[in-house]
Tab-separated table of C-alpha atoms in Angstrom:
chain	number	residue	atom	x	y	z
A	724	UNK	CA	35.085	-9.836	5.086
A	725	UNK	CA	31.838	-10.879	4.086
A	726	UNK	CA	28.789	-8.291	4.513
A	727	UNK	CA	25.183	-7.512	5.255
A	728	UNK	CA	22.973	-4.979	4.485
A	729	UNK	CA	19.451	-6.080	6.715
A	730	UNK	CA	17.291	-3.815	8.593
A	731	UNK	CA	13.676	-4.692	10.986
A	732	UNK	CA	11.582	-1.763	11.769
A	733	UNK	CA	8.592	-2.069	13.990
A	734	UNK	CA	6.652	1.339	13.453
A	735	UNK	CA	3.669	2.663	12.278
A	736	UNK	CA	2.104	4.169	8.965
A	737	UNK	CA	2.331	7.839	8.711
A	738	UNK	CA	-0.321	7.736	5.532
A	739	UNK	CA	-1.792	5.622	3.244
A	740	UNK	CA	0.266	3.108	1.144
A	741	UNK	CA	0.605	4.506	-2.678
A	742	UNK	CA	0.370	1.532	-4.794
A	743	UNK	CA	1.805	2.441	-8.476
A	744	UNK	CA	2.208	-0.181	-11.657
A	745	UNK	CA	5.180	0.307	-13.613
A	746	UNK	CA	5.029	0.484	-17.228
A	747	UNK	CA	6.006	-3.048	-17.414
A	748	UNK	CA	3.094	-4.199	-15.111
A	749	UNK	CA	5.007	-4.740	-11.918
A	750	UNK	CA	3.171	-3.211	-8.915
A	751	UNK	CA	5.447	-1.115	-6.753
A	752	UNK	CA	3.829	0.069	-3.491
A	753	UNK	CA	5.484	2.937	-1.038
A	754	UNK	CA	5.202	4.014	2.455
A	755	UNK	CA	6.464	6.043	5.248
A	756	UNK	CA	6.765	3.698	8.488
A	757	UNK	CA	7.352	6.130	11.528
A	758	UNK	CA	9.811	3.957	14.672
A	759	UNK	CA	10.058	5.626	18.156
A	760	UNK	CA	12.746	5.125	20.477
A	761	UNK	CA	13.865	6.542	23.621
A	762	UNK	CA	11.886	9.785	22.846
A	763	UNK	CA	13.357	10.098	19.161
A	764	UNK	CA	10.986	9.479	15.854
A	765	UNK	CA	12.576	8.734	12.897
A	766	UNK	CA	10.430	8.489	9.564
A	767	UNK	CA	11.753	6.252	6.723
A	768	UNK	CA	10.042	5.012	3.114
A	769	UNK	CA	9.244	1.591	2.903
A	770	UNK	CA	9.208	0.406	-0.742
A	771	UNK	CA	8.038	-3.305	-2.243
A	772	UNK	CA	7.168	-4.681	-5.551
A	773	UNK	CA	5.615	-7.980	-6.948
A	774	UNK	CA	2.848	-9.010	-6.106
A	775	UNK	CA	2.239	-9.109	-2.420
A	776	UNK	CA	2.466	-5.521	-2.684
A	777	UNK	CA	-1.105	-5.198	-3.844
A	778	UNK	CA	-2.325	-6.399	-0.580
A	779	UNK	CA	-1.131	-3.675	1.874
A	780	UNK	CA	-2.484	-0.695	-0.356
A	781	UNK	CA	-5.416	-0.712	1.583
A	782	UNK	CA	-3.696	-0.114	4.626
A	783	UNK	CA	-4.481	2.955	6.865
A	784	UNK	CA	-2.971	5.780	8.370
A	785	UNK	CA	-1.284	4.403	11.793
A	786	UNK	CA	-1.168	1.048	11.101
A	787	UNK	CA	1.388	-0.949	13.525
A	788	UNK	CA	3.962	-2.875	10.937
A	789	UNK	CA	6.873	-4.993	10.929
A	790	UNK	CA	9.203	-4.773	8.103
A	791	UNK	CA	12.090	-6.808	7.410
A	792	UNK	CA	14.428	-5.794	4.183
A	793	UNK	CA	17.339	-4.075	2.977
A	794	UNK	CA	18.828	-0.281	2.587
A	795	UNK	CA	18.901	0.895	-0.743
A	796	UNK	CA	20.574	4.653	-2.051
A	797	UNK	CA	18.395	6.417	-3.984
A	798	UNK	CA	20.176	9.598	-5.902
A	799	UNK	CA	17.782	11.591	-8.703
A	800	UNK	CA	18.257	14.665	-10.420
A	801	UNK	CA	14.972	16.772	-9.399
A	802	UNK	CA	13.692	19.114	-12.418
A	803	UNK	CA	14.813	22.186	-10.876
A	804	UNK	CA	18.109	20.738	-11.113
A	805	UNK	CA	19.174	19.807	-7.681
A	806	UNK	CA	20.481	16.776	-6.684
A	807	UNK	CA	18.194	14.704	-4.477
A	808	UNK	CA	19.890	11.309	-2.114
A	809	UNK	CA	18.229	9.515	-0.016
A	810	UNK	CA	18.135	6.155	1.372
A	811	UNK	CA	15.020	4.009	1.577
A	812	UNK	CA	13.984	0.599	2.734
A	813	UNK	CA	13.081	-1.873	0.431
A	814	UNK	CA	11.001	-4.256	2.120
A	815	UNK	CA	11.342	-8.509	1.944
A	816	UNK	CA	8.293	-8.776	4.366
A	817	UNK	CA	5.900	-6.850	6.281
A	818	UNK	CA	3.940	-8.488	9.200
A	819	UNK	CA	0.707	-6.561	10.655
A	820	UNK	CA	-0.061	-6.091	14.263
A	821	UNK	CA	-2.122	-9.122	13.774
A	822	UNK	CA	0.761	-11.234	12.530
A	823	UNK	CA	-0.427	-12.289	9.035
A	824	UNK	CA	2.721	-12.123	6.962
A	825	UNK	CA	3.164	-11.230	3.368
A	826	UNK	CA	6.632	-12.270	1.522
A	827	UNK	CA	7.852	-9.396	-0.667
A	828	UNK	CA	10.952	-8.480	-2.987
A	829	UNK	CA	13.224	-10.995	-4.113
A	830	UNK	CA	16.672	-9.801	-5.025
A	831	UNK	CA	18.959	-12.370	-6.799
Protein backbone atom coordinates (compact mmCIF):
# COMPACT_ATOMS: atom_id res chain seq x y z
CA UNK A 1 0.00 0.00 0.00
CA UNK A 2 1.35 3.04 -1.25
CA UNK A 3 1.62 6.18 1.24
CA UNK A 4 1.48 9.87 1.94
CA UNK A 5 2.80 12.01 4.31
CA UNK A 6 1.01 15.79 3.28
CA UNK A 7 -0.31 18.26 5.62
CA UNK A 8 -2.23 22.17 4.83
CA UNK A 9 -2.42 24.42 7.73
CA UNK A 10 -4.20 27.70 7.52
CA UNK A 11 -3.07 29.62 10.78
CA UNK A 12 -1.35 32.43 11.88
CA UNK A 13 2.28 33.53 13.02
CA UNK A 14 2.85 33.36 16.65
CA UNK A 15 6.35 35.51 16.16
CA UNK A 16 8.61 36.58 13.79
CA UNK A 17 10.14 34.17 11.18
CA UNK A 18 13.99 33.31 12.23
CA UNK A 19 15.83 33.15 9.07
CA UNK A 20 19.33 31.22 9.69
CA UNK A 21 22.16 30.29 6.81
CA UNK A 22 23.70 27.07 7.23
CA UNK A 23 27.30 26.69 7.07
CA UNK A 24 27.00 25.61 3.58
CA UNK A 25 25.05 28.80 2.53
CA UNK A 26 21.57 27.37 2.36
CA UNK A 27 19.03 29.66 4.08
CA UNK A 28 16.77 27.78 6.45
CA UNK A 29 13.90 29.89 7.87
CA UNK A 30 11.52 28.69 11.01
CA UNK A 31 8.23 29.51 12.39
CA UNK A 32 5.49 28.72 14.71
CA UNK A 33 2.03 28.84 12.68
CA UNK A 34 -0.82 28.77 15.40
CA UNK A 35 -4.47 26.75 13.62
CA UNK A 36 -7.78 27.06 15.61
CA UNK A 37 -10.50 24.73 15.43
CA UNK A 38 -13.62 24.12 17.17
CA UNK A 39 -12.26 26.04 20.25
CA UNK A 40 -8.82 24.05 20.28
CA UNK A 41 -5.28 25.90 19.27
CA UNK A 42 -2.67 23.87 18.32
CA UNK A 43 0.90 25.49 17.69
CA UNK A 44 3.29 23.71 15.26
CA UNK A 45 6.98 24.84 13.63
CA UNK A 46 6.97 25.51 10.17
CA UNK A 47 10.45 24.98 8.66
CA UNK A 48 11.74 25.83 4.78
CA UNK A 49 15.00 26.17 3.08
CA UNK A 50 16.28 27.42 -0.39
CA UNK A 51 15.75 30.25 -1.45
CA UNK A 52 12.20 31.39 -1.23
CA UNK A 53 12.77 31.22 2.32
CA UNK A 54 14.46 34.59 2.40
CA UNK A 55 11.30 36.24 1.46
CA UNK A 56 8.98 35.49 4.44
CA UNK A 57 11.65 36.58 7.15
CA UNK A 58 10.16 39.76 7.19
CA UNK A 59 6.98 38.52 8.13
CA UNK A 60 5.18 39.70 11.36
CA UNK A 61 3.75 38.50 14.37
CA UNK A 62 0.00 37.30 13.38
CA UNK A 63 0.35 37.00 9.98
CA UNK A 64 -2.60 34.78 8.31
CA UNK A 65 -0.61 31.81 6.26
CA UNK A 66 -1.22 28.88 4.26
CA UNK A 67 1.25 26.16 4.31
CA UNK A 68 1.32 23.15 2.34
CA UNK A 69 4.26 20.39 3.14
CA UNK A 70 5.19 17.38 4.85
CA UNK A 71 5.72 15.95 8.65
CA UNK A 72 9.10 15.41 9.52
CA UNK A 73 10.51 13.66 13.21
CA UNK A 74 12.90 15.57 14.70
CA UNK A 75 14.84 13.61 17.76
CA UNK A 76 18.13 15.61 19.40
CA UNK A 77 20.05 14.97 22.32
CA UNK A 78 19.72 18.42 24.38
CA UNK A 79 23.10 19.30 26.38
CA UNK A 80 21.71 18.49 29.62
CA UNK A 81 21.33 15.16 28.29
CA UNK A 82 17.71 14.59 27.72
CA UNK A 83 16.25 13.37 24.84
CA UNK A 84 14.21 15.91 22.89
CA UNK A 85 11.31 14.49 19.80
CA UNK A 86 9.31 16.40 18.14
CA UNK A 87 7.64 16.61 14.92
CA UNK A 88 7.68 19.67 12.68
CA UNK A 89 6.36 20.78 9.35
CA UNK A 90 8.52 21.27 6.65
CA UNK A 91 6.93 23.52 4.35
CA UNK A 92 6.65 23.05 0.12
CA UNK A 93 4.67 26.41 -0.05
CA UNK A 94 3.32 29.11 1.95
CA UNK A 95 0.57 31.43 0.51
CA UNK A 96 -0.21 34.89 2.44
CA UNK A 97 -3.61 36.20 3.21
CA UNK A 98 -3.12 38.09 0.06
CA UNK A 99 -2.52 35.00 -2.04
CA UNK A 100 1.00 35.63 -3.45
CA UNK A 101 2.60 32.22 -3.36
CA UNK A 102 6.16 31.28 -2.78
CA UNK A 103 7.38 27.55 -3.85
CA UNK A 104 9.64 26.09 -1.14
CA UNK A 105 11.56 22.71 -0.32
CA UNK A 106 12.10 20.23 -2.84
CA UNK A 107 12.62 16.72 -1.60
CA UNK A 108 13.79 14.13 -4.23
Amino acid sequence: MAGGNRIELWGRLVNAPQLRITPGGRPVLKMIVECASEGEKLRLEVVMSGDEAREFAALASGREVHVAGSLRNVARRLRSGIDDARIEVVAREIRLATGRAIVGIRDG
